[in-house]
Tab-separated table of C-alpha atoms in Angstrom:
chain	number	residue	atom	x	y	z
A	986	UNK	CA	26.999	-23.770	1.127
A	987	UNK	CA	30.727	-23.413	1.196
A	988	UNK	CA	32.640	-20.190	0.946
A	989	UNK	CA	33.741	-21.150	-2.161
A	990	UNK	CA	30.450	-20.791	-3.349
A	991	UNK	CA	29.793	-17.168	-1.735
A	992	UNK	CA	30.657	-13.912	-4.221
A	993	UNK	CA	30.478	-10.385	-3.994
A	994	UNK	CA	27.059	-9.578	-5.981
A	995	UNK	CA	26.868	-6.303	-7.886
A	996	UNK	CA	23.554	-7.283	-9.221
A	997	UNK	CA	20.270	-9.558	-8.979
A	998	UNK	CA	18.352	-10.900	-11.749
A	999	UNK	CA	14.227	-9.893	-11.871
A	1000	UNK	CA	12.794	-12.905	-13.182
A	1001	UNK	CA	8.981	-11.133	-13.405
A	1002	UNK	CA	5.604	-12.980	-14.723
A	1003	UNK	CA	6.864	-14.560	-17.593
A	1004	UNK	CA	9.953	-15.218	-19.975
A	1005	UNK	CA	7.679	-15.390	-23.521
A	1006	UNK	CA	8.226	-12.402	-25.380
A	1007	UNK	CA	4.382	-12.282	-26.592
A	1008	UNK	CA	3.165	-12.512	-22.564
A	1009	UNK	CA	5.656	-9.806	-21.741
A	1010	UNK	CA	4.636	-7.767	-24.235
A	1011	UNK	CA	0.729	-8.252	-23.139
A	1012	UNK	CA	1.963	-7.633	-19.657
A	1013	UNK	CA	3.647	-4.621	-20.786
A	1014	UNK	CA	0.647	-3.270	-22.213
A	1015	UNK	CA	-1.879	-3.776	-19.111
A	1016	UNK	CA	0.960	-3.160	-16.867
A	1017	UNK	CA	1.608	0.154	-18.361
A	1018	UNK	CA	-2.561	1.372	-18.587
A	1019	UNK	CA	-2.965	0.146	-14.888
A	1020	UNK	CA	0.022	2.316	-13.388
A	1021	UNK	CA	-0.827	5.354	-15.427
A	1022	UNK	CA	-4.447	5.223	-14.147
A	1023	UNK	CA	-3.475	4.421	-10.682
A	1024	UNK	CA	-1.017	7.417	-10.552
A	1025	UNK	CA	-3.433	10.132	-12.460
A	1026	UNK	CA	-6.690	8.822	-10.149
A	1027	UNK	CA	-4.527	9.600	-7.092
A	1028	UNK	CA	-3.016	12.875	-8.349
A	1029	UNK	CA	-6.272	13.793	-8.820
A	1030	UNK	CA	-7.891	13.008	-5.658
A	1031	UNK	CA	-5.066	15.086	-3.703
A	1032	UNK	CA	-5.855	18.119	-6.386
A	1033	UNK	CA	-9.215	17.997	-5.322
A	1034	UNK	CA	-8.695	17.364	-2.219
A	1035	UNK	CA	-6.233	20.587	-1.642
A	1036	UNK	CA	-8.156	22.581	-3.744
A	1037	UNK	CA	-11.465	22.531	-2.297
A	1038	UNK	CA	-11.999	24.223	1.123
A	1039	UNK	CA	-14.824	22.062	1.982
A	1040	UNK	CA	-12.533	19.120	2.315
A	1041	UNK	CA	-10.154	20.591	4.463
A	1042	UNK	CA	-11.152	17.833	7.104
A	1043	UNK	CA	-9.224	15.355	9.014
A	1044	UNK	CA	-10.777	12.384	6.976
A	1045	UNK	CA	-10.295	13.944	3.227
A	1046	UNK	CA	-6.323	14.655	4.698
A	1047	UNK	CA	-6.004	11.523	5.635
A	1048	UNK	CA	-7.612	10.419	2.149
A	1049	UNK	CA	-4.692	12.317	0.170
A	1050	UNK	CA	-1.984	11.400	1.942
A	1051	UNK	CA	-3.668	7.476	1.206
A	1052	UNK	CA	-3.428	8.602	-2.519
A	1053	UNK	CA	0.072	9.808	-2.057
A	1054	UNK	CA	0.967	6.317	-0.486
A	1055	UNK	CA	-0.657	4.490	-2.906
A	1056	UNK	CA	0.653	6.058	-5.774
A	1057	UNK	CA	4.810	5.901	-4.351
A	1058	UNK	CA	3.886	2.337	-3.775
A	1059	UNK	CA	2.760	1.876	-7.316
A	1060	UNK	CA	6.191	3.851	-8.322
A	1061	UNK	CA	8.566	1.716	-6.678
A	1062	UNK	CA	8.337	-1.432	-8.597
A	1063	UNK	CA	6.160	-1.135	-11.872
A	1064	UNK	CA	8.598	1.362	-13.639
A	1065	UNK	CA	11.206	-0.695	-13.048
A	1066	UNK	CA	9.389	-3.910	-14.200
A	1067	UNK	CA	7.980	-2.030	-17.275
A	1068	UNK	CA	11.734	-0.618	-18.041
A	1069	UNK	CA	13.310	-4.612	-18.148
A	1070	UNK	CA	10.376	-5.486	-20.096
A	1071	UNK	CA	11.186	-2.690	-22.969
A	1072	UNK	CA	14.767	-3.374	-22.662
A	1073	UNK	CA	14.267	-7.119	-22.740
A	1074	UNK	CA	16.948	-6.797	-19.521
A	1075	UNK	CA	16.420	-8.647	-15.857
A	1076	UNK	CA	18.965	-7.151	-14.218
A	1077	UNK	CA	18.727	-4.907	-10.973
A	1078	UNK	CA	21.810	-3.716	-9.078
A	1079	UNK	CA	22.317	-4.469	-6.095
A	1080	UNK	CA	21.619	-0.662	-4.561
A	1081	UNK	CA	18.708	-0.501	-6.734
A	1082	UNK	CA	16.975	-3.713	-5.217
A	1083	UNK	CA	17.903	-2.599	-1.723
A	1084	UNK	CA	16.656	1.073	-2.260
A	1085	UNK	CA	13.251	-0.627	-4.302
A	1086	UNK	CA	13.333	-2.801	-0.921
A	1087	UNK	CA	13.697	0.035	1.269
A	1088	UNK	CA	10.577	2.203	-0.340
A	1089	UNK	CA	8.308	-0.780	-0.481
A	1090	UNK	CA	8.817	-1.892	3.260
A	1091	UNK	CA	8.163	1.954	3.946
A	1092	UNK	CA	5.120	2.726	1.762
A	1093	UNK	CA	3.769	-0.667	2.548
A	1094	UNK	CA	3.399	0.102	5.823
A	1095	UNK	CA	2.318	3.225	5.863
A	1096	UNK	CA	-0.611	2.374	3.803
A	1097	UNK	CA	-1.741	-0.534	6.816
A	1098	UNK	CA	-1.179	2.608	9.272
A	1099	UNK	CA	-3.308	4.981	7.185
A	1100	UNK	CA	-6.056	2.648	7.157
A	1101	UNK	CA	-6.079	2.399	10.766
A	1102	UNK	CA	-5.688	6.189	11.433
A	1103	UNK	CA	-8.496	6.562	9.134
A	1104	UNK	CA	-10.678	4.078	11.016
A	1105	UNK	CA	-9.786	5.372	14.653
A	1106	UNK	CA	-11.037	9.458	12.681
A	1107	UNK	CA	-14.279	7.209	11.957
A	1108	UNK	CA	-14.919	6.062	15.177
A	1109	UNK	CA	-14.133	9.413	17.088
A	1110	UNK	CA	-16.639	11.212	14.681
A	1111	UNK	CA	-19.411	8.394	14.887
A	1112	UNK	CA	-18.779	7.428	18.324
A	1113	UNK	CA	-17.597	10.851	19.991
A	1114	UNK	CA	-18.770	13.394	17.930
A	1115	UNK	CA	-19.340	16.366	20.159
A	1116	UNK	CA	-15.256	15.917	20.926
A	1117	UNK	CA	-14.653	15.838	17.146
A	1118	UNK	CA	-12.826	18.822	16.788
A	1119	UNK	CA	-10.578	18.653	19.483
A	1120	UNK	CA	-9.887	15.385	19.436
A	1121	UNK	CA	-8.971	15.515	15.732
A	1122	UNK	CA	-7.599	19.339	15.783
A	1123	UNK	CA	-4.928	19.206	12.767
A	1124	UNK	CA	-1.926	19.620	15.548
A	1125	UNK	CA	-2.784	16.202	16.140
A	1126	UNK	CA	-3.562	15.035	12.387
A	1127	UNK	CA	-0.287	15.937	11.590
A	1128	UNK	CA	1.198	14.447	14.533
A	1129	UNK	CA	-0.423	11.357	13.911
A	1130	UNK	CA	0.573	11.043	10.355
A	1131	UNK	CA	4.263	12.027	11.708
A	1132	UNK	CA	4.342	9.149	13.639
A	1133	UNK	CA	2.932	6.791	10.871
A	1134	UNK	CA	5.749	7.883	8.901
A	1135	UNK	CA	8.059	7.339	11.715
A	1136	UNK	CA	6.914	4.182	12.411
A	1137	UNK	CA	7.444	3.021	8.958
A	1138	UNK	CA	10.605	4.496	7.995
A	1139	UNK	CA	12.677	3.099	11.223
A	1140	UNK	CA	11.895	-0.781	10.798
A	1141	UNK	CA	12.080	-0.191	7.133
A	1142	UNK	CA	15.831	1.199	7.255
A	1143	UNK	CA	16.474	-1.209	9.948
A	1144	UNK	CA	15.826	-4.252	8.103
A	1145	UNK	CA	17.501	-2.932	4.396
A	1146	UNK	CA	20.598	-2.388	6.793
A	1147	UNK	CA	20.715	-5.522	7.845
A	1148	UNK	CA	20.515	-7.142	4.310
A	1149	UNK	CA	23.566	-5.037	3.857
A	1150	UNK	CA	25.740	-7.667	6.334
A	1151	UNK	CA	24.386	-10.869	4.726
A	1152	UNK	CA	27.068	-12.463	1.386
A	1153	UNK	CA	24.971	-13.561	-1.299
A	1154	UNK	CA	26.284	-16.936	-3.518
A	1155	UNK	CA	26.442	-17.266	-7.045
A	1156	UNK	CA	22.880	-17.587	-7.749
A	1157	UNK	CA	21.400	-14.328	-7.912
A	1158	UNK	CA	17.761	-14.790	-9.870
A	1159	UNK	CA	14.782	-13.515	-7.704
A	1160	UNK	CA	11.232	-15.191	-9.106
A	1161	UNK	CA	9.067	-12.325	-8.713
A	1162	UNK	CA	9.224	-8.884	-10.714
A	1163	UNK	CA	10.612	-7.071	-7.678
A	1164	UNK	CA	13.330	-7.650	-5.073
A	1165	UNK	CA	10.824	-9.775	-2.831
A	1166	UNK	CA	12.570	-9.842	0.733
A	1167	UNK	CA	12.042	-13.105	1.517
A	1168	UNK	CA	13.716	-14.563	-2.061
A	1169	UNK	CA	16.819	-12.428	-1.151
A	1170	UNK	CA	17.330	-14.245	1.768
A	1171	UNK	CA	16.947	-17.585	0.030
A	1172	UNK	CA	19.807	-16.438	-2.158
A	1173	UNK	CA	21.810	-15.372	0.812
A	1174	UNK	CA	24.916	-18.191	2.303
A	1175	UNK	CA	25.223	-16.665	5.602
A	1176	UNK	CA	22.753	-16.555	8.675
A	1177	UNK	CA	20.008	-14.887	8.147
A	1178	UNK	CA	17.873	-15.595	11.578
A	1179	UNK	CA	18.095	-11.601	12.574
A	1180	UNK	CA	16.754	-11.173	9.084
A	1181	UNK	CA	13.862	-13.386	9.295
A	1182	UNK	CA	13.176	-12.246	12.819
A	1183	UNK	CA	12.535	-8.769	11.688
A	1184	UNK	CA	10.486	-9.709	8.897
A	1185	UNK	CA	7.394	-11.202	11.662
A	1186	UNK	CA	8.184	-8.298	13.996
A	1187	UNK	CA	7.658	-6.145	10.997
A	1188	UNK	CA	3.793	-8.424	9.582
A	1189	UNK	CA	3.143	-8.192	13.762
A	1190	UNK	CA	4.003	-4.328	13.883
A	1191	UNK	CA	2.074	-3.626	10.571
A	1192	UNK	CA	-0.146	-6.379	9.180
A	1193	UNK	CA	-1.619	-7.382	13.261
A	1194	UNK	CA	-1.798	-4.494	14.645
A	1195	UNK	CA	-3.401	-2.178	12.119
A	1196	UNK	CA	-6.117	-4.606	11.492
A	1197	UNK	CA	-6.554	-5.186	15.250
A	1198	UNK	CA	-7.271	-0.991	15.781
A	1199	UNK	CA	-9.733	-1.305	12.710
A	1200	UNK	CA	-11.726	-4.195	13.913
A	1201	UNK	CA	-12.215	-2.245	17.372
A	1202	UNK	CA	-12.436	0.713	16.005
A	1203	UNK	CA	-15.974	-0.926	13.909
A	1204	UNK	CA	-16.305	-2.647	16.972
A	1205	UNK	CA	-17.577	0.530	18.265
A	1206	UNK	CA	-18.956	1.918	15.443
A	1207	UNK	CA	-21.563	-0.661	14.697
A	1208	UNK	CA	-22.804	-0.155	18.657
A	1209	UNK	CA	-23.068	3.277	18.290
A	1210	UNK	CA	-25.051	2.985	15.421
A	1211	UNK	CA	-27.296	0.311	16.460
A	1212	UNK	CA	-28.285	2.579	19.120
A	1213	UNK	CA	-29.149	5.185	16.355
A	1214	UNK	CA	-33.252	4.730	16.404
A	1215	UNK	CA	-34.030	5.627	13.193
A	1216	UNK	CA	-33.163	4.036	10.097
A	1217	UNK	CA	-32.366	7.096	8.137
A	1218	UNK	CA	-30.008	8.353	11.103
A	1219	UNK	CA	-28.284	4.832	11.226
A	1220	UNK	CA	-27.516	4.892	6.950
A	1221	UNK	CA	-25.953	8.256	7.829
A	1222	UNK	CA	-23.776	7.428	9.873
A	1223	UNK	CA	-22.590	4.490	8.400
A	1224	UNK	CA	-22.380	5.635	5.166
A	1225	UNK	CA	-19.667	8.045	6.436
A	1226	UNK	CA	-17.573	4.707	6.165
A	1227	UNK	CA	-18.649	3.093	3.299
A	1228	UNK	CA	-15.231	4.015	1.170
A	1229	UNK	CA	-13.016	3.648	3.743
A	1230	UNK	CA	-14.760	0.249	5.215
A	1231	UNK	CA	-14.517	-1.299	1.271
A	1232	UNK	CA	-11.121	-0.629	1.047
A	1233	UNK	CA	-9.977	-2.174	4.212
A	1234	UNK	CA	-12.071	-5.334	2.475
A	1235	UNK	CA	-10.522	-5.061	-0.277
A	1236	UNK	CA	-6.765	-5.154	1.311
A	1237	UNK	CA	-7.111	-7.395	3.823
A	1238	UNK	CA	-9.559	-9.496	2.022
A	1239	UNK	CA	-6.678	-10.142	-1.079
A	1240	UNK	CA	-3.955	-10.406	1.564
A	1241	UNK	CA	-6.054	-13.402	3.031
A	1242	UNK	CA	-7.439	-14.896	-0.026
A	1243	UNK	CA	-3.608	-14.952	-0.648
A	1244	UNK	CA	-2.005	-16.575	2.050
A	1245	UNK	CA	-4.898	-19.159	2.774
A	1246	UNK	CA	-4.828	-20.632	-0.119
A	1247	UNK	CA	-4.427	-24.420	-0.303
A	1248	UNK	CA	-0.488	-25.723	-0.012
A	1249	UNK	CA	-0.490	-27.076	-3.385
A	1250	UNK	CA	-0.377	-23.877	-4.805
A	1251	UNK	CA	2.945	-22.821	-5.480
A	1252	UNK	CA	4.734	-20.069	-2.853
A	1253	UNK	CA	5.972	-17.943	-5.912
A	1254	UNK	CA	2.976	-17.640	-7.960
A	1255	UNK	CA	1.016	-16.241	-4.526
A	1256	UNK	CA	3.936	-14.337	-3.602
A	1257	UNK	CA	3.150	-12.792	-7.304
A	1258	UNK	CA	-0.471	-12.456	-7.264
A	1259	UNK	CA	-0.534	-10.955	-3.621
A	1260	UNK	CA	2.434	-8.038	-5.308
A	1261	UNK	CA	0.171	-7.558	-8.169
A	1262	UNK	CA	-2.946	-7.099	-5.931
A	1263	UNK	CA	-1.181	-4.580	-3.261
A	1264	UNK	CA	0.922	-2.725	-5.979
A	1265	UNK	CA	-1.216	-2.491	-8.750
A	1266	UNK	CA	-4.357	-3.439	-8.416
A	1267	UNK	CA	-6.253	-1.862	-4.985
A	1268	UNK	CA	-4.088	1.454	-5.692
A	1269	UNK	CA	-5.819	1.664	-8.764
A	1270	UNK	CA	-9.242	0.940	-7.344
A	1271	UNK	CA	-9.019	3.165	-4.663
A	1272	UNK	CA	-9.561	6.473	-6.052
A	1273	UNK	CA	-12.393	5.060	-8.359
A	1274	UNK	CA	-13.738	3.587	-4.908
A	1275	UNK	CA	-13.652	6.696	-2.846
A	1276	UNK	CA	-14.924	9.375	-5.708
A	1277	UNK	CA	-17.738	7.112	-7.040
A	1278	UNK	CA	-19.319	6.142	-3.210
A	1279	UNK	CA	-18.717	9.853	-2.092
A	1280	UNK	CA	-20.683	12.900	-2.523
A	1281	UNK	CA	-18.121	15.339	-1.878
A	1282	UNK	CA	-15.828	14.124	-3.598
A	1283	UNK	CA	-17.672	13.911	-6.777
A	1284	UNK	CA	-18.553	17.711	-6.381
A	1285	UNK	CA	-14.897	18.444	-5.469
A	1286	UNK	CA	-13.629	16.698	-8.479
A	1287	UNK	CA	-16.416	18.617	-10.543
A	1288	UNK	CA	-14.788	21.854	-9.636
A	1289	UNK	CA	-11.684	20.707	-10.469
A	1290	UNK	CA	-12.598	19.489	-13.749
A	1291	UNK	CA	-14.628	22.982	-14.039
A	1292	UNK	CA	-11.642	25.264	-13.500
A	1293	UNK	CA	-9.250	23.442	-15.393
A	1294	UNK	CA	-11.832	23.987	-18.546
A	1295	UNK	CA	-12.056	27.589	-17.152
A	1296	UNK	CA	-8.181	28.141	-17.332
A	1297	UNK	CA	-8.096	26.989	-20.429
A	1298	UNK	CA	-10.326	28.845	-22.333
């Protein structure tokens, strides 16, 4: 396009699911239930998690700091979605959708390198399990979620910085119910190959990757427990992963379902289905996931339930 047709853009539009008022206001309704529960199941997993010593374990901190992901990632779009909805507004500003941007990218990410972290503590304690505690001391847990965080905050600032150099034209509506990175750079008139670069380093760095280290990571874990001899011994030790294995189906399952569907299907209404499965959706399953196939966790959210009665009376 011309440069006639460029323009300094204070704000983008937020087309979301639909523009009839009775689908919005459905959608506002399920929209609404679905983030509350996702947000109070994973509050409540990191209460019980902190507040039972028994869990004070590299795979139950590793669990919270999931929840904590999972719930931020929830945070950064619905609100937003359910505030134009009330309002009957589609506007975002412009530092709005590149801050919603930003904290996507980041949380996004982190919850692909969480999953991996969590299936590398798997294999040490199935595979390696008289070097357990050293090799998972909490120096280390905490240097490995460091570096997650790290990891995911530097490409993440990297590529909302370089949105910042791109002039946008005249059309500013964005068909999802989020600033969607790849729409903004449909609406952008100057050259956006740096742009789209970063965007397949970033699905390489943490899309690839992760699910690489998880697939070896079971790799190993299914030999070591085929050479379990008893049956009982081998259920044990794979039901250690049980949560975390159904929740890597789960994500990576969606994200393929997704993007292998058939051509024909429209880009935009994928695009929207894959958000509402990774924002919504598996955040919301995930606590009920990890407290209903686990044990300790039932116990430790027992006692939580159990003192908060206590305090109260």
């Amino acid at each position: 396009p011309g440069r006639e047709n460029q323009t300094t853009v204070s704000d983008f539009l937020l087309l979301g699911l639909s523009e009839q008022l009775e689908q919005q206001l459905l959608l506002f309704g399920i929209f609404l239930g679905m983030y509350l529960v996702t947000v109070v199941g994973n509050l409540l997993i990191i209460l019980a998690i902190s507040s039972d010593p028994h869990l004070h374990i590299p795979m139950y901190f590793f669990l919270a700091n999931l929840s904590l992901t999972d719930a931020c990632f929830s945070s950064t779009s619905i609100p937003k979605m359910l505030a134009n909805i009330y309002s009957q507004s589609q506007t975002i500003s412009y530092s709005g959708c590149l801050t919603q941007l930003y904290f996507l990218i980041t949380f996004g990410s982190l919850d692909n390198c969480l999953l991996a972290v969590m299936a590398y503590d798997r294999y040490v304690a199935i595979c390696q399990p008289l070097h357990y505690s050293t090799a998972m001391n909490p120096k280390l847990c905490a240097l490995m979620l460091g570096m997650c965080w790290l990891l995911t905050n530097c490409p993440a600032l990297t590529h909302t910085l370089l949105l910042t150099r791109l002039a946008f034209c005249a059309q500013k509506a964005i068909p999802h119910f989020y600033c969607d990175p790849s729409a903004l750079l449909k609406l952008a008139c100057s050259n956006t190959h740096i742009n789209e670069l970063m965007i397949i380093t970033m699905g390489l760095m943490f899309l690839t990757a992760p699910l690489l280290l998880i697939v070896l990571s079971y790799v190993r874990i299914s030999w070591a427990v085929c050479s379990i001899s008893s049956p009982g011994g081998r259920w044990k030790a794979f039901s250690t992963c049980g949560s975390h294995l159904t929740v890597v189906l789960l994500f990576y399952g969606s994200l393929m379902g997704v993007y292998l569907l058939p051509p024909s299907t429209h880009s935009t209404e994928r695009a929207s289905r894959a958000a509402i499965l990774y924002m919504v959706i598996i955040p919301m399953l995930n606590p009920f996931i990890y407290s209903l196939r686990n044990k300790d966790m039932k116990e430790a959210l027992r006692k939580l339930f159990g003192s908060g009665k206590t305090s109260l009376l």
